[in-house]
Short mmCIF file of C-alpha atoms in Angstrom, two decimals:
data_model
loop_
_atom_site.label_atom_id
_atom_site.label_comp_id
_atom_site.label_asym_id
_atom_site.label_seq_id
_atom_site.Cartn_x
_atom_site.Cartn_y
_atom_site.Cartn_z
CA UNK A 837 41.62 -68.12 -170.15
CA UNK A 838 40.39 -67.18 -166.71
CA UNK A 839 41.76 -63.72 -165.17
CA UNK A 840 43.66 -63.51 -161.68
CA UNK A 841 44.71 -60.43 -160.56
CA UNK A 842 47.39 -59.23 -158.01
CA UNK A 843 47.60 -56.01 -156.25
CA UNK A 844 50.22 -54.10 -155.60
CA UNK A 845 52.07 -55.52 -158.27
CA UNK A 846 55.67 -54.68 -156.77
CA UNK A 847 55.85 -52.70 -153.54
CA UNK A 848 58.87 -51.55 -151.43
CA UNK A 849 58.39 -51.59 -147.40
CA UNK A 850 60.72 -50.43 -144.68
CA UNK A 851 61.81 -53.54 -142.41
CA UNK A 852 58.86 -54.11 -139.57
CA UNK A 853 56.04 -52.83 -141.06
CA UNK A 854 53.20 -55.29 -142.47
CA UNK A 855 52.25 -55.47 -146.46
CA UNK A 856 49.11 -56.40 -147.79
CA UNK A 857 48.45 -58.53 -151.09
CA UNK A 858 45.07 -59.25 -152.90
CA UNK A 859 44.73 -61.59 -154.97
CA UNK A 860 41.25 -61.56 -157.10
CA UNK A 861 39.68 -64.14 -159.55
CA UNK A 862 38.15 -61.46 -162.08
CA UNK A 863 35.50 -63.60 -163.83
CA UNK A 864 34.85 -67.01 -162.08
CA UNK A 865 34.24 -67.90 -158.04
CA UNK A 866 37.13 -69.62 -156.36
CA UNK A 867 36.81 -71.28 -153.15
CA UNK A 868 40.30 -72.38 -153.35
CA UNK A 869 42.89 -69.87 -153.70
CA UNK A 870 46.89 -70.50 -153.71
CA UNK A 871 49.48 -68.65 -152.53
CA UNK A 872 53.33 -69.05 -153.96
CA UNK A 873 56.38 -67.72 -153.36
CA UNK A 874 59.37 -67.89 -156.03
CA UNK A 875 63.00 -66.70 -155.53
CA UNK A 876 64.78 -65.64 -158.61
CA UNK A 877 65.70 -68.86 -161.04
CA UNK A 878 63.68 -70.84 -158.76
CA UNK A 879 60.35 -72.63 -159.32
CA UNK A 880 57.43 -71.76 -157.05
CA UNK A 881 57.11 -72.69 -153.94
CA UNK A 882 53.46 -73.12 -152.32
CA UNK A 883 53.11 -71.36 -148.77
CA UNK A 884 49.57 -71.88 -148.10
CA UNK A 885 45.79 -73.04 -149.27
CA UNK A 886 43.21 -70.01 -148.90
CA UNK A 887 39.66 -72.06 -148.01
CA UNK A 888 36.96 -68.99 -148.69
CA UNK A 889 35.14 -69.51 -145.53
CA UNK A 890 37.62 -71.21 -143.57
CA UNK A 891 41.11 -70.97 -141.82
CA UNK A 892 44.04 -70.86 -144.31
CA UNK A 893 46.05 -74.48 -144.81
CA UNK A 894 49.76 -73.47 -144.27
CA UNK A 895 52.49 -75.78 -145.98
CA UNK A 896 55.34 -77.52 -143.56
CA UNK A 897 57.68 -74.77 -142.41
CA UNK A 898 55.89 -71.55 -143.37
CA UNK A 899 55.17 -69.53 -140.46
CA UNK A 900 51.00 -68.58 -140.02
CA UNK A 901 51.54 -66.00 -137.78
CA UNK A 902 54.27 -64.06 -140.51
CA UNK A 903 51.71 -64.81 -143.27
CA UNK A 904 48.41 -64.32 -142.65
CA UNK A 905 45.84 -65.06 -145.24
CA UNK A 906 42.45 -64.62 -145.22
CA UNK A 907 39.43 -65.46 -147.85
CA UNK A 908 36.71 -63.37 -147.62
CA UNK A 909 35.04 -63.64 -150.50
CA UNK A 910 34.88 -65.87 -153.62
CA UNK A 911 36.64 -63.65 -155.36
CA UNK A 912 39.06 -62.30 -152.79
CA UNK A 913 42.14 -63.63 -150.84
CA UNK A 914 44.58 -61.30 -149.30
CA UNK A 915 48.50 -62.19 -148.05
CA UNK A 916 49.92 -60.22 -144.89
CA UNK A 917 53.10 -60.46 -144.33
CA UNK A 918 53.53 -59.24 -141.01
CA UNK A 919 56.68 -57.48 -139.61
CA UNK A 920 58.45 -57.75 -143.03
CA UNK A 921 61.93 -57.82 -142.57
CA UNK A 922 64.33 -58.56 -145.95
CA UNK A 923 64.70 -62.46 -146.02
CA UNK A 924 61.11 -61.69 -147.25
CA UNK A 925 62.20 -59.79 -150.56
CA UNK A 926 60.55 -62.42 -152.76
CA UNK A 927 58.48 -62.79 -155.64
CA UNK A 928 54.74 -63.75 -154.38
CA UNK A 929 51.94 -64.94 -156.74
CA UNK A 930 48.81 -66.23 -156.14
CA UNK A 931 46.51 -68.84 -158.01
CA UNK A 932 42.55 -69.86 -158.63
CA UNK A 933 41.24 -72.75 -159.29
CA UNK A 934 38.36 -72.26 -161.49
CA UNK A 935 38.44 -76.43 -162.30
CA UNK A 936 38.99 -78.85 -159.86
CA UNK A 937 42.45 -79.47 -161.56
CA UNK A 938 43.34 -76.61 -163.24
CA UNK A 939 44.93 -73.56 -161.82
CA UNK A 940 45.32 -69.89 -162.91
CA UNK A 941 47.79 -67.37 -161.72
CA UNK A 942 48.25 -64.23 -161.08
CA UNK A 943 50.95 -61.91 -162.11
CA UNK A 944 52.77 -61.69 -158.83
CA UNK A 945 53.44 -59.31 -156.34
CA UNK A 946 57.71 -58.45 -156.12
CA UNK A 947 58.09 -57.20 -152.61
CA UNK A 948 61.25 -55.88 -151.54
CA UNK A 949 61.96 -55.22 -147.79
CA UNK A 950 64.75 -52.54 -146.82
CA UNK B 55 64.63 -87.25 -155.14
CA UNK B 56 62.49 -84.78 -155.85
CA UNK B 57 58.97 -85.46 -156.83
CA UNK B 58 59.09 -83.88 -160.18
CA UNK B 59 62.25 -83.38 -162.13
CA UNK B 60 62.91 -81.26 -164.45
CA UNK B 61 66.12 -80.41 -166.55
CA UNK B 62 66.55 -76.28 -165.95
CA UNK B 63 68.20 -76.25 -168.86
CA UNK B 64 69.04 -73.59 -170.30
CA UNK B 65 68.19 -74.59 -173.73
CA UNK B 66 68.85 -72.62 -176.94
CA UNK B 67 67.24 -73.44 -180.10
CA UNK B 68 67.13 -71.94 -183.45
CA UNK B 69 64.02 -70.43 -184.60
CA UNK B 70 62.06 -72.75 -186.00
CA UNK B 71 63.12 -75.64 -184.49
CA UNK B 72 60.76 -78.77 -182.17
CA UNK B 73 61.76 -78.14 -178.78
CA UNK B 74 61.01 -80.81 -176.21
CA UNK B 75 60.84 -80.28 -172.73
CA UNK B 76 60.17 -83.27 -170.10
CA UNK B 77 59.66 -84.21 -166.54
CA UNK B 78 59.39 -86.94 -164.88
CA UNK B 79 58.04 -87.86 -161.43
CA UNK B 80 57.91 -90.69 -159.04
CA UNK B 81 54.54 -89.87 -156.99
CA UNK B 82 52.50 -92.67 -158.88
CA UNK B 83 49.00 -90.56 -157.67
CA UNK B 84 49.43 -87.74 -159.98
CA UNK B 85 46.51 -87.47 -161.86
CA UNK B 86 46.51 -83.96 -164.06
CA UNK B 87 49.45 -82.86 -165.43
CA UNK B 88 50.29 -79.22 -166.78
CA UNK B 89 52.56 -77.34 -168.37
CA UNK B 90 53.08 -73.34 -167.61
CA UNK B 91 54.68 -70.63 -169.79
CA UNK B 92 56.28 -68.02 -167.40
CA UNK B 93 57.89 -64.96 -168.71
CA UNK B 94 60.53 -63.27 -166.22
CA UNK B 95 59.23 -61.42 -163.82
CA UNK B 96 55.23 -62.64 -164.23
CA UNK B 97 53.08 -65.47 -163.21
CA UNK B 98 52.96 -68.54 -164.86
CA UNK B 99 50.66 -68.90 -167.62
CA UNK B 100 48.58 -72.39 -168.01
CA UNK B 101 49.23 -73.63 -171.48
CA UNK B 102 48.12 -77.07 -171.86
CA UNK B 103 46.33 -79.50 -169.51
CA UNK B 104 46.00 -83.43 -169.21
CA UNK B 105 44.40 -85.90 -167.13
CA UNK B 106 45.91 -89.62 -167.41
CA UNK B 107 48.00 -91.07 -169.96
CA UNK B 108 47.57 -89.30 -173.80
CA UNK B 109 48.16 -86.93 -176.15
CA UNK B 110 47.00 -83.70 -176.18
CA UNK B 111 47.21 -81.09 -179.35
CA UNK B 112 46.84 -77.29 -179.45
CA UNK B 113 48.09 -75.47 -182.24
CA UNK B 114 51.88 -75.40 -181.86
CA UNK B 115 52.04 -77.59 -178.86
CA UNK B 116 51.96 -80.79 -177.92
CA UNK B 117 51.35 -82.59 -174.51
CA UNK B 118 52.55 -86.26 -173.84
CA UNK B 119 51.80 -88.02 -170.73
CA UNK B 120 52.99 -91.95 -170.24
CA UNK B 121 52.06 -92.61 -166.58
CA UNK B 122 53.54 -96.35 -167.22
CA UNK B 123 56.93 -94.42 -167.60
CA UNK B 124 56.08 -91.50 -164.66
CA UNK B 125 57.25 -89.01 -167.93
CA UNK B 126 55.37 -86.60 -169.24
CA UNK B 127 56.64 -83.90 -172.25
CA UNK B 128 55.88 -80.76 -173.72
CA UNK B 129 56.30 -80.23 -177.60
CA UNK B 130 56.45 -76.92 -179.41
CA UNK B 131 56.26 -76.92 -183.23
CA UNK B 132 57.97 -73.99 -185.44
CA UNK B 133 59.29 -72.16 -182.01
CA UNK B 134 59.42 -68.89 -182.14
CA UNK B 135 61.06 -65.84 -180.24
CA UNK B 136 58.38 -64.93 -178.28
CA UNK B 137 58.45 -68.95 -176.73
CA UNK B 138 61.81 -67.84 -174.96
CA UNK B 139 60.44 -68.48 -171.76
CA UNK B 140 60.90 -70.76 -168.62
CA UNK B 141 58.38 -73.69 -169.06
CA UNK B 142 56.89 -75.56 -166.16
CA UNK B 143 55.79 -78.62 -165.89
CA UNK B 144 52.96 -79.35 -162.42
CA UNK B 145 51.11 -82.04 -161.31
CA UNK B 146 48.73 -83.07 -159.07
CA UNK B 147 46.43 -86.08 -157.55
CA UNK B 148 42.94 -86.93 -157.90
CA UNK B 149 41.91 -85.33 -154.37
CA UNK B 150 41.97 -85.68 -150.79
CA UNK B 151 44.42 -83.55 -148.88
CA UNK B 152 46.11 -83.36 -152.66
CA UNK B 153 43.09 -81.48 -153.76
CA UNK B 154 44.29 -78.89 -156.32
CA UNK B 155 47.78 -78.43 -154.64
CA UNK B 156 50.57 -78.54 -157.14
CA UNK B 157 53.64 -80.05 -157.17
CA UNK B 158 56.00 -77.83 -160.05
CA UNK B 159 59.07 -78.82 -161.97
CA UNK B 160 62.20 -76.77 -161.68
CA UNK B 161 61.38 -75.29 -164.74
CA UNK B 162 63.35 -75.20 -168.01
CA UNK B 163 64.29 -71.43 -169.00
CA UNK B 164 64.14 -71.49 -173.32
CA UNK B 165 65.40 -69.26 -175.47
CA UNK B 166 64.64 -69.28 -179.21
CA UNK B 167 67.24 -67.40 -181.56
CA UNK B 168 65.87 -65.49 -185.03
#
């Protein structure tokens, strides 16, 4: 299957201070990438479309400035979440699509906030 | 109502054993319908994938979708320990502002017993 990759793959921040996430497609192009975020026992929860070229599509009730995403490349989308503060502990994994239907994940980013 | 329901389970099966998992939905535009293997604490991995109404067969598994009944179902022949997983079920439409975005089950967390 396709390869997505996530880096960091956990990182732990002091409240206030911005993290960065990458999220790479390894061996196709994506124009569309996904972002997620999951809470334990919980199913995943889309924050935003990543448009390579293009401003970021945010989903009702996630905040664009807190989250900024941007798609540089066709093989690149970073997450910043800005001013982390712990309500943002989460689990955050992006996706490719490498088929107009068909997505592929990566293995997540666990961010913990102090 | 949620768009996609999905029993969280948890279910416990001998080893061996058919499991079925299922989901149904009520957004009559869904088009492509997967199901994802997640193991705790990584991103979901894409194990079988559908368009329309059918059957779909890959080794152990099984994919059912009946679009007349809005129910789609997941089978998984001679389970084994390493299945003990939470299994996803997604879906989404045929394009538009649906384009690629994915609507996810709750997930059902399985564990299969030697």
């Amino acid at each position: 299957g396709a390869v997505v990759s996530q880096h960091p793959s956990w990182v732990i921040c002091k409240s206030g201070t911005s993290v960065k996430i990458e999220c790479r497609s390894l061996d196709f192009q994506a124009t569309t990438m996904f972002w997620y975020r999951q809470f334990p026992k919980q199913s995943l929860m889309l924050m935003a479309t990543s448009n390579e070229g293009s401003k970021a599509t945010y989903e009702q009730g996630v905040e664009k400035d807190k989250f900024l995403i941007n798609h540089a490349s066709l093989t690149l989308s970073t997450l910043t979440v800005t001013s982390a503060h712990p309500e943002d502990s989460s689990f955050y994994i992006c996706s490719a699509n490498r088929r107009k239907e068909t997505q592929y994940f990566g293995p997540g980013t666990r961010l913990l906030v102090l | 109502q949620k768009e996609v329901e999905q029993d969280p389970g948890p279910l416990s099966v001998p080893e061996g054993a058919i499991v079925s998992l299922n989901c149904t939905y009520s957004n009559s535009a869904f088009q492509y319908f997967m199901w994802y293997r997640q193991y705790s604490r990584k991103g979901p991995e894409l194990l079988m994938y559908t368009y329309s109404s059918g059957n779909k067969e890959d080794g152990r598994f099984t994919a059912q979708v009946d679009k007349s009944s809005k129910y789609i179902s997941l089978f998984i022949r001679d389970s084994q320990p390493s299945d003990s997983a939470t299994y996803l079920c997604a879906m989404s439409g045929a394009g538009g502002t649906s384009y690629g975005k994915l609507t996810f089950g709750q997930g059902t967390i399985l564990t299969v017993h030697p």
